[in-house]
């Protein structure tokens, strides 16, 4: 069975992480979730869901401060990690190898073990610091995927916009899905 590590940070766009978790659950893919304290806050501010309900979408969840969790070790084998959304703070931590919480540590381990890491980096506009951090990680093979919607399919709802990005991110992890329309 596939195992995917999911991080949700306090950048705007908690809905992306939630869409990813819902799809993994619907496919029976094992998800291992870490949410930062600021993710709990943005979920309350941006969605109608209680963070406790979001946690229940995952197969397993871990406190962000739990450095003894399985995800903190390279010996925990998985099929990739996604951070959706990924704040500029967490991006900076990963780019510097500063494992200050379990999200940054799990990402650090994912990179060192040569596994797939997809970051839905969310900020605008982007400063040279943000761009340098993204470039540094892209050169290590990390997929930098700012959640920028395409409008050529004329999305009619926020859900369609969110699912388009979540679906493409899942496809980058090798998880096929029909969350978004393909250009024919
Ligand atoms: C409503 C809200 C929206 C935010 N949006 C962003 C954002 O889009 N990008 C970002 O980098 N930080 C954003 N922040 C700030 C982060 O939450 C803050 O930097 C936090 O320390 C990130 O920590 P974390 O990466 O551990 O979750 C936002 C904060 C709030 C309250």
CSV table of C-alpha atoms and ligand atoms in Angstrom, one decimal, residues 8-13 35-39 41-42 45-46 85-91 101 103 121-124 130, ligand 1:
chain,number,residue,atom,x,y,z
A,8,UNK,CA,-0.1,21.4,6.3
A,9,UNK,CA,1.5,24.7,7.4
A,10,UNK,CA,0.0,28.1,8.2
A,11,UNK,CA,0.2,29.7,4.8
A,12,UNK,CA,-3.1,30.6,3.2
A,13,UNK,CA,-4.7,27.7,1.4
A,35,UNK,CA,-0.1,20.1,10.9
A,36,UNK,CA,1.7,23.1,12.3
A,37,UNK,CA,0.0,25.2,15.0
A,38,UNK,CA,-0.6,27.9,12.4
A,39,UNK,CA,-2.3,25.4,10.1
A,41,UNK,CA,-5.4,28.5,12.9
A,42,UNK,CA,-5.8,29.0,9.1
A,45,UNK,CA,-10.1,31.1,9.6
A,46,UNK,CA,-10.4,29.8,6.0
A,85,UNK,CA,0.2,24.8,1.6
A,86,UNK,CA,3.8,25.5,2.4
A,87,UNK,CA,4.6,28.8,4.2
A,88,UNK,CA,7.7,30.8,3.4
A,89,UNK,CA,8.9,30.0,7.0
A,90,UNK,CA,8.7,26.3,6.4
A,91,UNK,CA,10.2,26.7,3.0
A,101,UNK,CA,9.6,20.9,13.8
A,103,UNK,CA,7.3,19.0,9.1
A,121,UNK,CA,4.7,27.2,-1.7
A,122,UNK,CA,2.2,30.0,-1.1
A,123,UNK,CA,3.1,33.7,-1.0
A,124,UNK,CA,2.8,36.7,-3.2
A,130,UNK,CA,11.7,33.3,-1.1
B,1,LIG,C1,-4.7,33.9,7.7
B,1,LIG,C2,-3.2,33.8,7.5
B,1,LIG,C3,-2.7,33.6,6.3
B,1,LIG,C4,-1.3,33.5,6.1
B,1,LIG,N1,-0.8,33.3,4.8
B,1,LIG,C5,0.5,33.1,4.6
B,1,LIG,C6,0.9,32.8,3.3
B,1,LIG,O1,0.2,32.7,2.3
B,1,LIG,N2,2.3,32.5,3.1
B,1,LIG,C7,3.1,32.5,4.2
B,1,LIG,O2,4.3,32.2,4.0
B,1,LIG,N3,2.7,32.8,5.4
B,1,LIG,C8,1.4,33.1,5.7
B,1,LIG,N4,1.0,33.3,6.9
B,1,LIG,C9,1.9,33.4,8.0
B,1,LIG,C10,2.3,32.1,8.6
B,1,LIG,O3,1.2,31.5,9.2
B,1,LIG,C11,3.5,32.3,9.6
B,1,LIG,O4,4.6,32.7,9.0
B,1,LIG,C12,3.7,31.0,10.4
B,1,LIG,O5,4.8,31.3,11.3
B,1,LIG,C13,4.1,29.8,9.6
B,1,LIG,O6,4.5,28.8,10.4
B,1,LIG,P1,4.4,27.3,9.9
B,1,LIG,O7,5.2,27.2,8.6
B,1,LIG,O8,5.1,26.5,11.0
B,1,LIG,O9,3.0,26.9,9.8
B,1,LIG,C14,-0.4,33.5,7.2
B,1,LIG,C15,-1.0,33.7,8.4
B,1,LIG,C16,-2.3,33.8,8.6
B,1,LIG,C17,-2.8,34.0,10.0
